[in-house]
């Protein structure tokens, strides 16, 4: 498996409970191992959206799509909210 995939489940848990700094630290490390992982960009989009950073969420979701993510997975982060 890709090294970055090892952080996806724990990272999603960090995000779900609002531990954004821990999530950001994990994402940064994972992106060093697999900078072209669309899954990591989706997680970054999710975290940004949960922090009401909608422009960032949009940008991360677009990057995920560019890297091969199915657009339907990115759609929740591509919708306009206070943008």
Coordinates of N, CA, C and O in Angstrom, one line a residue:
X1 N 0.8 -1.2 0.0 CA 0.0 0.0 0.0 C 0.9 1.3 0.0 O 2.0 1.2 0.4
X2 N 0.3 2.3 -0.5 CA 1.0 3.6 -0.5 C 1.2 4.1 1.0 O 0.3 3.9 1.8
X3 N 2.4 4.6 1.3 CA 2.7 5.1 2.6 C 1.6 6.1 3.1 O 1.3 6.1 4.3
X4 N 1.2 7.0 2.2 CA 0.2 8.0 2.6 C -1.1 7.4 3.1 O -1.8 8.0 4.0
X5 N -1.5 6.3 2.6 CA -2.7 5.6 3.0 C -2.8 5.3 4.5 O -3.8 5.1 5.0
X6 N -1.6 5.0 5.0 CA -1.5 4.6 6.5 C -2.0 5.8 7.4 O -2.4 5.5 8.5
X7 N -2.1 7.0 6.9 CA -2.5 8.1 7.8 C -3.9 8.5 7.5 O -4.5 9.3 8.3
X8 N -4.6 8.0 6.5 CA -5.9 8.5 6.1 C -6.9 8.2 7.1 O -7.7 9.1 7.5
X9 N -7.0 6.9 7.7 CA -8.1 6.6 8.6 C -7.8 7.4 10.0 O -8.7 8.1 10.4
X10 N -6.6 7.3 10.5 CA -6.4 8.1 11.8 C -6.6 9.6 11.5 O -7.2 10.3 12.4
X11 N -6.2 10.1 10.4 CA -6.4 11.5 10.1 C -7.9 11.9 10.0 O -8.3 12.9 10.5
X12 N -8.7 11.1 9.4 CA -10.1 11.4 9.3 C -10.7 11.4 10.7 O -11.6 12.2 10.9
X13 N -10.2 10.6 11.6 CA -10.7 10.6 13.0 C -10.3 11.9 13.6 O -11.1 12.5 14.4
X14 N -9.1 12.3 13.5 CA -8.6 13.6 14.0 C -9.5 14.7 13.5 O -10.0 15.6 14.3
X15 N -9.8 14.8 12.2 CA -10.7 15.8 11.7 C -12.1 15.7 12.3 O -12.6 16.7 12.7
X16 N -12.6 14.5 12.4 CA -14.0 14.3 12.9 C -14.1 14.9 14.3 O -15.2 15.4 14.7
X17 N -13.1 14.8 15.1 CA -13.2 15.2 16.5 C -12.6 16.6 16.7 O -12.5 17.1 17.8
X18 N -12.2 17.3 15.6 CA -11.8 18.6 15.7 C -10.3 18.8 16.1 O -9.9 19.9 16.5
X19 N -9.5 17.8 16.0 CA -8.1 17.9 16.3 C -7.3 18.3 15.1 O -6.6 17.5 14.5
X20 N -7.5 19.5 14.7 CA -7.0 20.0 13.4 C -5.5 20.1 13.3 O -4.9 19.8 12.3
X21 N -4.9 20.4 14.4 CA -3.4 20.5 14.4 C -2.8 19.1 14.2 O -1.8 19.0 13.4
X22 N -3.3 18.1 14.9 CA -2.8 16.8 14.7 C -3.0 16.3 13.3 O -2.2 15.7 12.6
X23 N -4.2 16.6 12.7 CA -4.6 16.2 11.4 C -3.6 16.9 10.4 O -3.1 16.3 9.5
X24 N -3.4 18.2 10.6 CA -2.5 18.9 9.7 C -1.1 18.4 9.7 O -0.4 18.2 8.7
X25 N -0.6 18.0 10.9 CA 0.8 17.4 11.0 C 0.8 16.1 10.2 O 1.8 15.9 9.5
X26 N -0.2 15.3 10.4 CA -0.2 14.0 9.7 C -0.2 14.2 8.2 O 0.5 13.5 7.4
X27 N -1.1 15.1 7.8 CA -1.2 15.4 6.3 C 0.1 15.9 5.7 O 0.5 15.5 4.6
X28 N 0.8 16.8 6.4 CA 2.0 17.3 6.0 C 3.1 16.2 5.8 O 3.8 16.1 4.8
X29 N 3.1 15.3 6.8 CA 4.1 14.2 6.7 C 3.7 13.2 5.5 O 4.5 12.8 4.8
X30 N 2.4 12.9 5.4 CA 1.9 12.0 4.3 C 2.2 12.6 3.0 O 2.6 11.9 2.0
X31 N 2.0 13.9 2.8 CA 2.3 14.5 1.5 C 3.7 14.5 1.1 O 4.0 14.5 0.0
X32 N 4.6 14.5 2.1 CA 6.0 14.3 1.8 C 6.3 13.0 1.2 O 7.1 12.8 0.3
X33 N 5.6 12.0 1.7 CA 5.7 10.6 1.2 C 5.0 10.4 -0.2 O 5.5 9.6 -1.0
X34 N 3.9 11.0 -0.4 CA 3.0 10.8 -1.6 C 2.4 12.1 -2.0 O 1.2 12.3 -1.8
X35 N 3.2 13.0 -2.6 CA 2.7 14.4 -2.9 C 1.5 14.4 -3.9 O 0.9 15.4 -4.1
X36 N 1.3 13.3 -4.6 CA 0.3 13.3 -5.7 C -0.9 12.5 -5.3 O -1.7 12.1 -6.1
X37 N -1.1 12.3 -4.0 CA -2.3 11.6 -3.5 C -3.5 12.5 -3.5 O -3.6 13.4 -2.7
X38 N -4.5 12.1 -4.3 CA -5.7 12.9 -4.3 C -6.5 12.7 -3.0 O -7.2 13.6 -2.6
X39 N -6.4 11.5 -2.4 CA -7.0 11.3 -1.1 C -6.6 12.3 0.0 O -7.4 12.8 0.8
X40 N -5.3 12.6 0.0 CA -4.8 13.6 1.0 C -5.4 15.0 0.7 O -5.8 15.7 1.7
X41 N -5.6 15.3 -0.5 CA -6.2 16.6 -0.9 C -7.6 16.7 -0.5 O -8.1 17.7 0.0
X42 N -8.3 15.5 -0.6 CA -9.7 15.5 -0.2 C -9.8 15.7 1.3 O -10.7 16.4 1.8
X43 N -8.9 15.1 2.1 CA -8.9 15.3 3.5 C -8.6 16.7 3.9 O -9.2 17.3 4.8
X44 N -7.7 17.3 3.2 CA -7.4 18.7 3.4 C -8.6 19.6 3.1 O -8.9 20.5 3.8
X45 N -9.4 19.2 2.1 CA -10.6 20.0 1.7 C -11.6 19.8 2.8 O -12.3 20.8 3.2
X46 N -11.8 18.6 3.3 CA -12.7 18.3 4.4 C -12.4 19.2 5.6 O -13.3 19.8 6.3
X47 N -11.1 19.1 6.0 CA -10.7 19.9 7.2 C -10.9 21.4 7.0 O -11.4 22.0 7.9
X48 N -10.6 21.9 5.8 CA -10.8 23.3 5.6 C -12.2 23.7 5.7 O -12.6 24.7 6.3
X49 N -13.1 22.8 5.1 CA -14.5 23.1 5.2 C -15.0 23.1 6.6 O -15.8 24.0 7.0
X50 N -14.6 22.2 7.4 CA -15.0 22.1 8.8 C -14.5 23.4 9.6 O -15.1 23.7 10.6
X51 N -13.5 24.0 9.1 CA -13.0 25.2 9.7 C -13.5 26.5 9.1 O -13.1 27.6 9.3
X52 N -14.6 26.3 8.2 CA -15.2 27.4 7.5 C -14.2 28.2 6.6 O -14.5 29.3 6.3
X53 N -13.2 27.5 6.1 CA -12.3 28.0 5.1 C -12.7 27.5 3.8 O -12.0 26.6 3.2
X54 N -13.8 28.0 3.2 CA -14.4 27.5 2.0 C -13.5 27.7 0.8 O -13.5 26.8 -0.1
X55 N -12.8 28.8 0.7 CA -11.9 29.0 -0.5 C -10.8 27.9 -0.5 O -10.5 27.4 -1.6
X56 N -10.2 27.7 0.7 CA -9.2 26.7 0.8 C -9.8 25.3 0.4 O -9.1 24.5 -0.3
X57 N -10.9 25.0 0.9 CA -11.6 23.7 0.7 C -11.8 23.5 -0.8 O -11.5 22.4 -1.4
X58 N -12.2 24.6 -1.5 CA -12.4 24.5 -2.9 C -11.1 24.2 -3.7 O -11.0 23.4 -4.5
X59 N -10.1 24.9 -3.3 CA -8.8 24.8 -3.9 C -8.2 23.4 -3.7 O -7.7 22.8 -4.7
X60 N -8.3 22.8 -2.5 CA -7.9 21.5 -2.3 C -8.7 20.4 -3.1 O -8.1 19.5 -3.6
X61 N -10.0 20.6 -3.1 CA -10.8 19.7 -3.9 C -10.5 19.8 -5.4 O -10.4 18.7 -6.0
X62 N -10.2 20.9 -5.9 CA -9.8 21.1 -7.3 C -8.5 20.3 -7.6 O -8.3 19.7 -8.6
X63 N -7.6 20.5 -6.6 CA -6.3 19.8 -6.8 C -6.5 18.3 -6.7 O -5.9 17.5 -7.5
X64 N -7.4 17.8 -5.9 CA -7.7 16.4 -5.8 C -8.3 15.9 -7.1 O -7.8 14.8 -7.6
X65 N -9.2 16.6 -7.7 CA -9.7 16.3 -9.0 C -8.6 16.2 -10.1 O -8.5 15.3 -10.9
X66 N -7.8 17.2 -10.1 CA -6.6 17.3 -11.0 C -5.7 16.1 -10.9 O -5.2 15.6 -11.9
X67 N -5.6 15.6 -9.7 CA -4.7 14.4 -9.4 C -5.5 13.1 -9.7 O -4.9 12.0 -9.4
X68 N -6.7 13.1 -10.1 CA -7.4 11.9 -10.5 C -8.6 11.5 -9.6 O -9.2 10.4 -9.9
X69 N -8.9 12.3 -8.7 CA -10.1 11.9 -7.8 C -11.3 12.0 -8.6 O -11.5 12.9 -9.5
X70 N -12.3 11.2 -8.4 CA -13.6 11.3 -9.0 C -14.3 12.5 -8.6 O -14.3 12.8 -7.4
X71 N -14.7 13.3 -9.5 CA -15.3 14.6 -9.2 C -16.5 14.5 -8.2 O -16.7 15.4 -7.4
X72 N -17.2 13.4 -8.2 CA -18.3 13.2 -7.3 C -17.9 13.2 -5.9 O -18.6 13.6 -5.0
X73 N -16.7 12.7 -5.6 CA -16.1 12.7 -4.2 C -15.8 14.1 -3.8 O -15.8 14.5 -2.6
X74 N -15.3 15.0 -4.7 CA -14.9 16.3 -4.4 C -16.1 17.3 -4.4 O -15.9 18.4 -3.8
X75 N -17.2 16.9 -4.9 CA -18.3 17.8 -5.1 C -18.8 18.5 -3.8 O -19.0 19.7 -3.9
X76 N -18.8 17.9 -2.6 CA -19.2 18.6 -1.5 C -18.3 19.8 -1.1 O -18.8 20.8 -0.5
X77 N -17.1 19.8 -1.6 CA -16.2 20.9 -1.3 C -16.1 21.9 -2.4 O -15.4 22.9 -2.3
X78 N -16.8 21.6 -3.5 CA -16.8 22.5 -4.7 C -18.0 23.4 -4.7 O -18.1 24.3 -5.6
X79 N -18.9 23.3 -3.8 CA -20.1 24.1 -3.7 C -19.8 25.4 -3.1 O -18.9 25.5 -2.2
X80 N -20.4 26.5 -3.6 CA -20.2 27.8 -3.1 C -20.8 28.0 -1.7 O -22.0 27.7 -1.5
X81 N -20.0 28.4 -0.8 CA -20.5 28.8 0.6 C -19.7 30.0 1.0 O -18.5 29.9 1.2
X82 N -20.4 31.1 1.1 CA -19.7 32.3 1.6 C -18.5 32.6 0.8 O -17.5 33.1 1.3
X83 N -18.4 32.2 -0.5 CA -17.3 32.5 -1.4 C -17.5 33.7 -2.2 O -18.5 33.9 -2.7

